[in-house]
Coordinates of C-alpha atoms and ligand atoms in Angstrom, one line a residue:
X1 CA -120.4 -16.6 10.3
X2 CA -117.6 -15.4 12.5
X3 CA -118.2 -12.3 14.6
X4 CA -116.2 -9.1 13.8
X5 CA -113.9 -7.8 16.5
X6 CA -115.3 -4.9 18.4
X7 CA -112.2 -3.7 20.1
X8 CA -108.5 -4.0 19.1
X9 CA -106.0 -3.3 21.9
X10 CA -102.3 -2.7 22.0
X11 CA -100.6 -3.1 25.4
X12 CA -97.1 -1.8 26.1
X13 CA -96.3 -4.7 28.4
X14 CA -97.3 -8.3 29.1
X15 CA -98.9 -8.1 32.5
X16 CA -100.6 -4.8 31.6
X17 CA -102.1 -6.6 28.7
X18 CA -103.5 -9.3 31.0
X19 CA -104.8 -6.6 33.3
X20 CA -106.7 -5.0 30.5
X21 CA -108.0 -8.3 29.1
X22 CA -109.2 -9.2 32.6
X23 CA -111.2 -6.0 32.9
X24 CA -112.8 -6.5 29.4
X25 CA -113.9 -10.0 30.4
X26 CA -115.3 -8.8 33.7
X27 CA -117.4 -6.2 31.7
X28 CA -118.8 -8.9 29.4
X29 CA -116.4 -9.3 26.5
X30 CA -114.8 -12.5 25.3
X31 CA -111.1 -11.8 24.9
X32 CA -107.9 -13.3 23.5
X33 CA -104.5 -11.9 24.5
X34 CA -101.7 -12.5 22.0
X35 CA -98.0 -12.4 22.7
X36 CA -96.7 -10.0 20.1
X37 CA -98.4 -9.4 16.8
X38 CA -99.9 -12.8 15.9
X39 CA -99.3 -14.7 12.8
X40 CA -102.7 -16.5 12.7
X41 CA -106.1 -14.8 12.7
X42 CA -108.2 -14.9 15.9
X43 CA -111.8 -15.7 15.7
X44 CA -115.0 -15.8 17.8
X45 CA -114.1 -13.2 20.4
X46 CA -115.1 -9.6 21.0
X47 CA -111.7 -8.2 21.6
X48 CA -108.0 -8.9 21.1
X49 CA -105.2 -7.5 23.3
X50 CA -101.8 -7.6 21.5
X51 CA -99.1 -7.6 24.2
X52 CA -95.9 -5.8 23.2
X53 CA -92.8 -5.1 25.3
X54 CA -92.6 -1.5 24.2
X55 CA -92.8 0.6 27.4
X56 CA -89.1 1.5 27.7
X57 CA -87.6 0.7 24.3
X58 CA -86.5 3.6 22.0
X59 CA -89.6 5.6 20.9
X60 CA -89.1 4.9 17.2
X61 CA -89.2 1.1 17.8
X62 CA -92.2 1.4 20.1
X63 CA -94.0 3.3 17.3
X64 CA -93.0 0.7 14.7
X65 CA -94.2 -2.2 16.8
X66 CA -97.5 -0.4 17.7
X67 CA -98.2 0.4 14.1
X68 CA -97.6 -3.2 13.1
X69 CA -100.1 -4.3 15.8
X70 CA -102.6 -1.7 14.6
X71 CA -102.3 -3.0 11.0
X72 CA -103.0 -6.5 12.1
X73 CA -105.9 -5.4 14.3
X74 CA -107.4 -3.3 11.4
X75 CA -107.1 -6.3 9.1
X76 CA -109.2 -8.3 11.6
X77 CA -111.9 -5.7 11.2
X78 CA -111.7 -4.0 14.6
X79 CA -113.9 -0.9 14.9
X80 CA -112.2 0.8 17.8
X81 CA -108.7 0.8 19.2
X82 CA -107.2 1.0 22.7
X83 CA -103.6 1.8 23.5
X84 CA -103.0 0.4 27.0
X85 CA -100.4 2.2 29.1
X86 CA -99.2 1.8 32.6
X87 CA -101.5 3.0 35.5
X88 CA -98.6 5.0 36.8
X89 CA -98.1 6.5 33.3
X90 CA -94.5 5.2 33.1
X91 CA -92.8 7.3 30.4
X92 CA -90.1 10.0 29.9
X93 CA -90.1 13.3 27.9
X94 CA -89.0 11.1 24.9
X95 CA -92.1 8.8 25.2
X96 CA -93.3 6.3 24.7
X97 CA -97.0 7.2 25.4
X98 CA -97.1 10.5 23.3
X99 CA -95.2 9.3 20.2
X100 CA -97.2 6.0 20.0
X101 CA -100.6 7.8 20.7
X102 CA -99.9 10.3 17.9
X103 CA -98.6 7.7 15.5
X104 CA -101.8 5.6 16.0
X105 CA -104.0 8.7 15.6
X106 CA -102.3 9.5 12.3
X107 CA -102.5 6.0 11.0
X108 CA -106.2 6.0 11.9
X109 CA -106.8 9.3 10.1
X110 CA -108.1 10.7 13.5
X111 CA -107.3 14.1 15.1
X112 CA -108.1 13.5 18.8
X113 CA -108.0 11.0 21.6
X114 CA -108.7 10.9 25.3
X115 CA -105.9 9.8 27.7
X116 CA -106.3 8.5 31.2
X117 CA -104.5 6.0 33.5
X118 CA -107.3 6.3 36.1
X119 CA -108.5 3.0 37.7
X120 CA -110.1 3.9 41.1
X121 CA -110.6 0.2 42.0
X122 CA -106.8 0.0 41.9
X123 CA -106.3 3.3 43.7
X124 CA -105.2 5.2 40.6
X125 CA -107.3 8.4 40.4
X126 CA -106.9 11.5 38.3
X127 CA -108.1 14.9 39.5
X128 CA -107.5 18.3 37.8
X129 CA -105.1 16.3 35.6
X130 CA -103.0 15.1 38.5
X131 CA -102.5 11.4 39.0
X132 CA -102.8 10.0 42.6
X133 CA -101.3 6.6 43.5
X134 CA -103.3 5.6 46.6
X135 CA -103.2 8.6 48.9
X136 CA -100.2 10.4 47.4
X137 CA -99.4 12.3 44.2
X138 CA -97.6 10.2 41.5
X139 CA -94.5 12.4 42.1
X140 CA -94.5 11.5 45.8
X141 CA -95.0 7.8 45.2
X142 CA -92.3 5.1 44.8
X143 CA -92.5 5.9 41.1
X144 CA -90.3 9.0 41.8
X145 CA -87.3 6.6 42.0
X146 CA -88.2 4.2 39.2
X147 CA -84.9 3.1 37.5
X148 CA -86.1 3.6 33.9
X149 CA -89.1 5.9 34.1
X150 CA -88.8 8.1 37.2
X151 CA -92.1 10.1 37.5
X152 CA -91.3 13.4 39.2
X153 CA -94.4 15.4 38.0
X154 CA -98.0 14.3 38.8
X155 CA -99.5 16.8 36.3
X156 CA -100.3 14.6 33.4
X157 CA -101.2 17.4 31.1
X158 CA -97.6 18.6 31.5
X159 CA -96.1 15.1 31.3
X160 CA -98.0 14.3 28.1
X161 CA -97.3 17.7 26.6
X162 CA -93.5 17.1 27.0
X163 CA -93.7 14.0 24.9
X164 CA -96.3 15.1 22.3
X165 CA -96.2 17.3 19.2
X166 CA -99.9 18.2 19.3
X167 CA -101.5 20.3 22.0
X168 CA -102.7 18.5 25.2
X169 CA -105.8 19.6 27.1
X170 CA -107.9 18.5 30.1
X171 CA -111.4 17.1 30.5
X172 CA -111.8 17.9 34.2
X173 CA -113.9 16.2 36.8
X174 CA -116.8 18.7 36.8
X175 CA -117.4 17.8 33.2
X176 CA -116.9 14.0 33.7
X177 CA -119.4 14.1 36.6
X178 CA -121.9 15.8 34.3
X179 CA -122.1 12.6 32.2
X180 CA -121.5 11.4 28.6
X181 CA -123.1 14.4 26.9
X182 CA -121.1 16.9 28.8
X183 CA -117.9 15.0 28.1
X184 CA -118.7 14.9 24.4
X185 CA -119.4 18.6 24.3
X186 CA -116.1 19.3 26.1
X187 CA -114.3 17.0 23.5
X188 CA -115.9 18.9 20.6
X189 CA -114.8 22.2 22.2
X190 CA -111.2 21.0 22.7
X191 CA -111.0 19.7 19.1
X192 CA -112.2 23.1 17.8
X193 CA -109.4 24.7 19.8
X194 CA -106.9 22.4 18.0
X195 CA -106.2 20.2 21.0
X196 CA -105.2 16.7 19.9
X197 CA -104.9 14.8 23.2
X198 CA -106.8 15.3 26.4
X199 CA -106.1 13.9 29.9
X200 CA -109.4 12.9 31.5
X201 CA -110.2 13.1 35.3
X202 CA -111.8 10.1 37.0
X203 CA -112.0 9.4 40.7
X204 CA -114.7 6.6 40.7
X205 CA -116.0 3.8 38.6
X206 CA -119.0 6.0 37.7
X207 CA -116.6 8.4 36.0
X208 CA -115.1 5.6 33.9
X209 CA -118.6 4.4 32.9
X210 CA -119.6 7.9 31.8
X211 CA -116.3 8.3 29.9
X212 CA -116.8 4.9 28.3
X213 CA -120.2 5.9 27.0
X214 CA -118.9 9.2 25.7
X215 CA -116.2 7.4 23.8
X216 CA -118.6 5.1 21.9
X217 CA -117.5 6.5 18.5
X218 CA -113.9 7.4 19.4
X219 CA -111.4 5.7 17.0
X220 CA -108.7 5.5 19.7
X221 CA -108.6 5.5 23.5
X222 CA -105.3 5.8 25.4
X223 CA -105.7 4.5 28.9
X224 CA -104.7 2.2 31.8
X225 CA -107.0 -0.8 32.2
X226 CA -109.7 1.3 33.9
X227 CA -111.6 2.7 30.9
X228 CA -112.1 -0.9 29.7
X229 CA -115.0 -1.3 32.2
X230 CA -117.0 1.4 30.3
X231 CA -116.6 0.2 26.7
X232 CA -118.5 -3.2 26.5
X233 CA -121.8 -1.4 27.4
X234 CA -121.5 0.4 24.1
X235 CA -122.1 -2.9 22.3
X236 CA -125.0 -4.0 24.5
X237 CA -122.6 -6.2 26.5
X238 CA -123.0 -6.6 30.3
X239 CA -121.1 -8.7 32.8
X240 CA -121.9 -12.4 32.1
X241 CA -120.3 -15.7 33.1
X242 CA -120.0 -16.8 29.4
X243 CA -117.4 -14.1 28.8
X244 CA -115.0 -16.0 31.0
X245 CA -115.9 -19.5 29.9
X246 CA -112.8 -21.7 29.3
X247 CA -112.6 -25.4 28.3
X248 CA -112.9 -28.0 31.1
X249 CA -109.6 -28.3 33.1
X250 CA -107.7 -31.5 32.6
X251 CA -104.4 -33.1 33.7
X252 CA -102.0 -32.5 36.6
X253 CA -101.3 -29.3 38.5
X254 CA -98.1 -27.4 39.2
X255 CA -96.7 -24.0 40.3
X256 CA -93.4 -22.5 39.1
X257 CA -92.3 -19.4 41.0
X258 CA -89.4 -17.2 40.1
X259 CA -90.8 -14.1 41.8
X260 CA -89.1 -12.8 44.9
X261 CA -91.7 -10.1 45.6
X262 CA -93.2 -9.9 49.1
X263 CA -96.6 -11.2 48.0
X264 CA -95.0 -14.3 46.3
X265 CA -92.9 -15.0 49.4
X266 CA -96.1 -15.1 51.4
X267 CA -97.8 -17.4 48.9
X268 CA -94.8 -19.8 48.9
X269 CA -94.8 -19.8 52.7
X270 CA -98.5 -20.5 52.7
X271 CA -98.2 -23.5 50.3
X272 CA -95.4 -24.9 52.4
X273 CA -97.3 -24.4 55.7
X274 CA -100.2 -26.4 54.2
X275 CA -97.9 -29.3 53.5
X276 CA -97.8 -29.0 49.7
X277 CA -95.1 -30.9 47.8
X278 CA -92.4 -28.3 47.0
X279 CA -88.8 -28.1 45.8
X280 CA -86.5 -25.1 46.1
X281 CA -84.1 -24.3 43.3
X282 CA -80.7 -22.9 44.5
X283 CA -79.3 -20.5 41.8
X284 CA -75.7 -21.3 42.9
X285 CA -76.3 -25.0 42.4
X286 CA -77.8 -24.1 39.0
X287 CA -74.7 -22.2 38.0
X288 CA -72.7 -25.4 38.8
X289 CA -74.9 -28.0 37.0
X290 CA -78.0 -26.6 35.3
X291 CA -78.8 -29.8 33.4
X292 CA -78.4 -32.0 36.4
X293 CA -80.6 -29.9 38.6
X294 CA -83.4 -29.5 36.0
X295 CA -83.4 -33.3 35.4
X296 CA -83.4 -34.1 39.2
X297 CA -86.3 -31.6 39.8
X298 CA -88.4 -33.1 37.0
X299 CA -87.7 -36.6 38.3
X300 CA -88.8 -35.6 41.8
X301 CA -91.9 -33.9 40.4
X302 CA -92.9 -37.0 38.4
X303 CA -93.2 -38.9 41.7
X304 CA -95.3 -36.3 43.4
X305 CA -97.6 -34.9 40.7
X306 CA -100.3 -37.6 41.0
X307 CA -100.8 -36.7 44.7
X308 CA -101.6 -33.0 44.1
X309 CA -100.1 -29.7 42.9
X310 CA -96.3 -29.5 43.1
X311 CA -94.4 -26.2 43.6
X312 CA -90.9 -25.5 42.2
X313 CA -89.5 -22.2 43.4
X314 CA -86.5 -20.0 43.4
X315 CA -88.4 -17.5 45.5
X316 CA -86.1 -16.2 48.2
X317 CA -85.7 -13.3 50.7
X318 CA -83.8 -10.1 49.6
X319 CA -80.7 -11.1 51.6
X320 CA -80.3 -14.4 49.7
X321 CA -81.1 -12.8 46.4
X322 CA -78.4 -10.2 47.0
X323 CA -75.9 -12.8 47.9
X324 CA -76.6 -14.8 44.7
X325 CA -76.4 -11.6 42.6
X326 CA -73.1 -10.7 44.1
X327 CA -71.7 -14.1 43.2
X328 CA -73.3 -14.4 39.7
X329 CA -74.1 -10.8 38.7
X330 CA -77.7 -9.4 38.6
X331 CA -78.5 -10.0 35.0
X332 CA -76.8 -13.4 34.9
X333 CA -78.5 -14.6 38.0
X334 CA -81.9 -13.5 36.6
X335 CA -81.4 -15.1 33.2
X336 CA -80.0 -18.3 34.7
X337 CA -83.0 -18.8 37.0
X338 CA -85.6 -17.7 34.4
X339 CA -84.1 -20.1 31.8
X340 CA -84.1 -23.1 34.3
X341 CA -87.6 -22.4 35.5
X342 CA -88.9 -22.2 31.9
X343 CA -87.2 -25.6 31.2
X344 CA -88.8 -27.1 34.3
X345 CA -92.2 -25.7 33.3
X346 CA -91.9 -27.2 29.9
X347 CA -90.8 -30.5 31.4
X348 CA -93.8 -30.5 33.7
X349 CA -96.2 -30.0 30.8
X350 CA -94.4 -32.8 28.9
X351 CA -95.1 -34.9 32.1
X352 CA -98.9 -34.2 32.0
X353 CA -99.3 -30.9 33.8
X354 CA -102.3 -29.1 32.3
X355 CA -103.0 -26.5 35.1
X356 CA -99.9 -24.3 35.5
X357 CA -99.5 -21.3 37.8
X358 CA -96.5 -19.1 37.2
X359 CA -95.4 -16.5 39.6
X360 CA -93.2 -13.6 38.4
X361 CA -93.6 -11.2 35.4
X362 CA -90.2 -12.0 33.8
X363 CA -90.5 -15.6 34.8
X364 CA -94.0 -15.8 33.1
X365 CA -92.5 -14.3 29.9
X366 CA -89.8 -17.0 29.9
X367 CA -92.2 -19.8 30.5
X368 CA -94.7 -18.7 27.8
X369 CA -91.8 -18.5 25.4
X370 CA -90.5 -22.0 26.3
X371 CA -94.0 -23.4 25.8
X372 CA -94.4 -21.6 22.4
X373 CA -97.6 -19.9 23.6
X374 CA -98.8 -17.3 21.1
X375 CA -102.3 -16.5 22.3
X376 CA -104.4 -17.1 25.4
X377 CA -108.1 -17.0 25.9
X378 CA -108.9 -15.1 29.1
X379 CA -111.1 -16.7 31.8
X380 CA -112.2 -15.9 35.3
X381 CA -110.3 -13.7 37.6
X382 CA -108.5 -15.5 40.5
X383 CA -107.5 -12.3 42.2
X384 CA -107.5 -8.7 40.9
X385 CA -105.5 -8.5 37.7
X386 CA -104.8 -12.3 37.5
X387 CA -107.2 -14.5 35.5
X388 CA -107.0 -18.1 34.5
X389 CA -106.2 -18.4 30.8
X390 CA -106.4 -21.2 28.3
X391 CA -103.7 -21.7 25.7
X392 CA -102.1 -24.0 23.2
X393 CA -98.5 -24.9 24.0
X394 CA -97.1 -26.0 20.6
X395 CA -93.7 -26.8 22.0
X396 CA -95.3 -29.6 24.1
X397 CA -98.2 -30.3 21.7
X398 CA -100.6 -29.6 24.5
X399 CA -103.5 -27.3 25.5
X400 CA -103.4 -26.1 29.1
X401 CA -104.8 -23.7 31.7
X402 CA -102.3 -21.0 32.7
X403 CA -102.3 -18.4 35.4
X404 CA -99.5 -15.8 35.1
X405 CA -99.1 -13.8 38.3
X406 CA -96.8 -10.8 38.4
X407 CA -94.9 -10.2 41.6
X408 CA -97.1 -8.4 44.1
X409 CA -100.4 -9.7 42.9
X410 CA -102.6 -12.1 44.8
X411 CA -103.6 -13.0 48.3
X412 CA -101.5 -15.3 50.6
X413 CA -103.6 -18.4 49.6
X414 CA -103.3 -17.6 45.9
X415 CA -101.8 -20.9 44.8
X416 CA -104.4 -23.1 46.6
X417 CA -107.2 -20.7 45.6
X418 CA -106.2 -20.9 41.9
X419 CA -106.6 -24.7 41.7
X420 CA -109.7 -24.7 43.9
X421 CA -111.3 -22.3 41.4
X422 CA -110.7 -24.6 38.5
X423 CA -111.9 -27.7 40.4
Ligands
ADP1 P1 -91.7 -10.2 39.9 O1 -92.9 -10.2 39.0 O2 -91.9 -10.6 41.3 O3 -90.8 -9.0 39.7 P2 -90.0 -11.6 38.0 O4 -90.1 -13.0 37.5 O5 -90.4 -10.5 37.0 O6 -90.8 -11.5 39.3 O7 -88.5 -11.2 38.4 C1 -87.8 -12.0 39.3 C2 -86.3 -12.1 38.8 O8 -85.5 -12.6 39.8 C3 -86.2 -13.0 37.6 O9 -85.2 -12.6 36.7 C4 -85.7 -14.3 38.3 O10 -84.9 -15.1 37.5 C5 -84.8 -13.7 39.4 N1 -84.7 -14.6 40.6 C6 -85.6 -15.5 41.0 N2 -85.1 -16.2 42.1 C7 -83.9 -15.7 42.3 C8 -82.9 -16.0 43.4 N3 -83.2 -16.9 44.3 N4 -81.8 -15.3 43.3 C9 -81.5 -14.4 42.4 N5 -82.4 -14.1 41.4 C10 -83.6 -14.7 41.4

């Protein structure tokens, strides 16, 4: 008999979905992440995380996509639902956190949910409803100048109220510290006052564990990835190695990097310093002869792969990136490089690569699409937020291990560490 799904999650972006899946695995659940609403059913796991790209699209579209994901998860028999939002609460007065949360509540026939982006391990804490990013208020962090979702108010009760129809309240830290019973009592009180959504304070893992226990019977949780550490315990699950078990690694090893973030620059430099086989991709040369450069890179890789992992990278310092963008245009340069790196990743898998590390959020999206990956089983964490995954790549008729690392994640030796962990 197949197990029924305990938790159905809807994430508003791809790397956020992986972050949530990773936390659920660490807390003892077996998890599959899907790219968009899946076509095929998923079996033999405790939780599914459906990754959408709905954070900054028009609110009505975000609602429609989230409801489609909810319908699919309900059809799989999920008992509880989790809407994963950004840990910096990225949103505007138009949404999308409020509209999606309220639409999910309505579709579930529920009248209340808790909301918190807190994840103390990642330096996201909420106190008296105010979100701190590291040592500063959200409104004083870099998020103040975000191009799409500038966060100029750290008071999440106010931020949430501006984008919600129902009343927004607060479960403050004095209550959370009092434990699950106190939290449940406060929730009952807020509900009786007609509050529909409540921001919850949390400044330490103990707060998230208490909140998780209090939310045992809640139909919907709206949160960053932090609350995930407190939910598996409600099903008698505790951290265990089997949760992260993946099939045995096989095949050749490669890294494809299109991230120009500071952490990735360090990781590429580390790989080069250790004498790894690497090939840089020049976007201007790509613009001249994409086919020729992709073919030449794959031919070079074919000669090196047997010796050890190869690295193909467009990673460059900000000065070089700006120069390329001035020549080609920002969007055009990005799309050109993503498309070429995705073609190279596919070519590498066709040449026997079965352990693939991809650096860059957008780059990962392009690679996953080129490989035709629809779902990934989540394995052990390499560095915070980045697990090894295992997936079918129908475009190459292959199964492989994948690690998708967004920009600023991972230590300097991340590439070497990744393969060492699989070996
Ligand atoms: P990160 O997660 O670090 O933000 P992404 O892959 O999401 O990485 O974004 C990096 C973007 O920069 C992609 O669109 C990629 O194609 C583009 N890019 C990569 N290398 C270069 C380069 N050398 N010059 C210009 N753009 C580049």
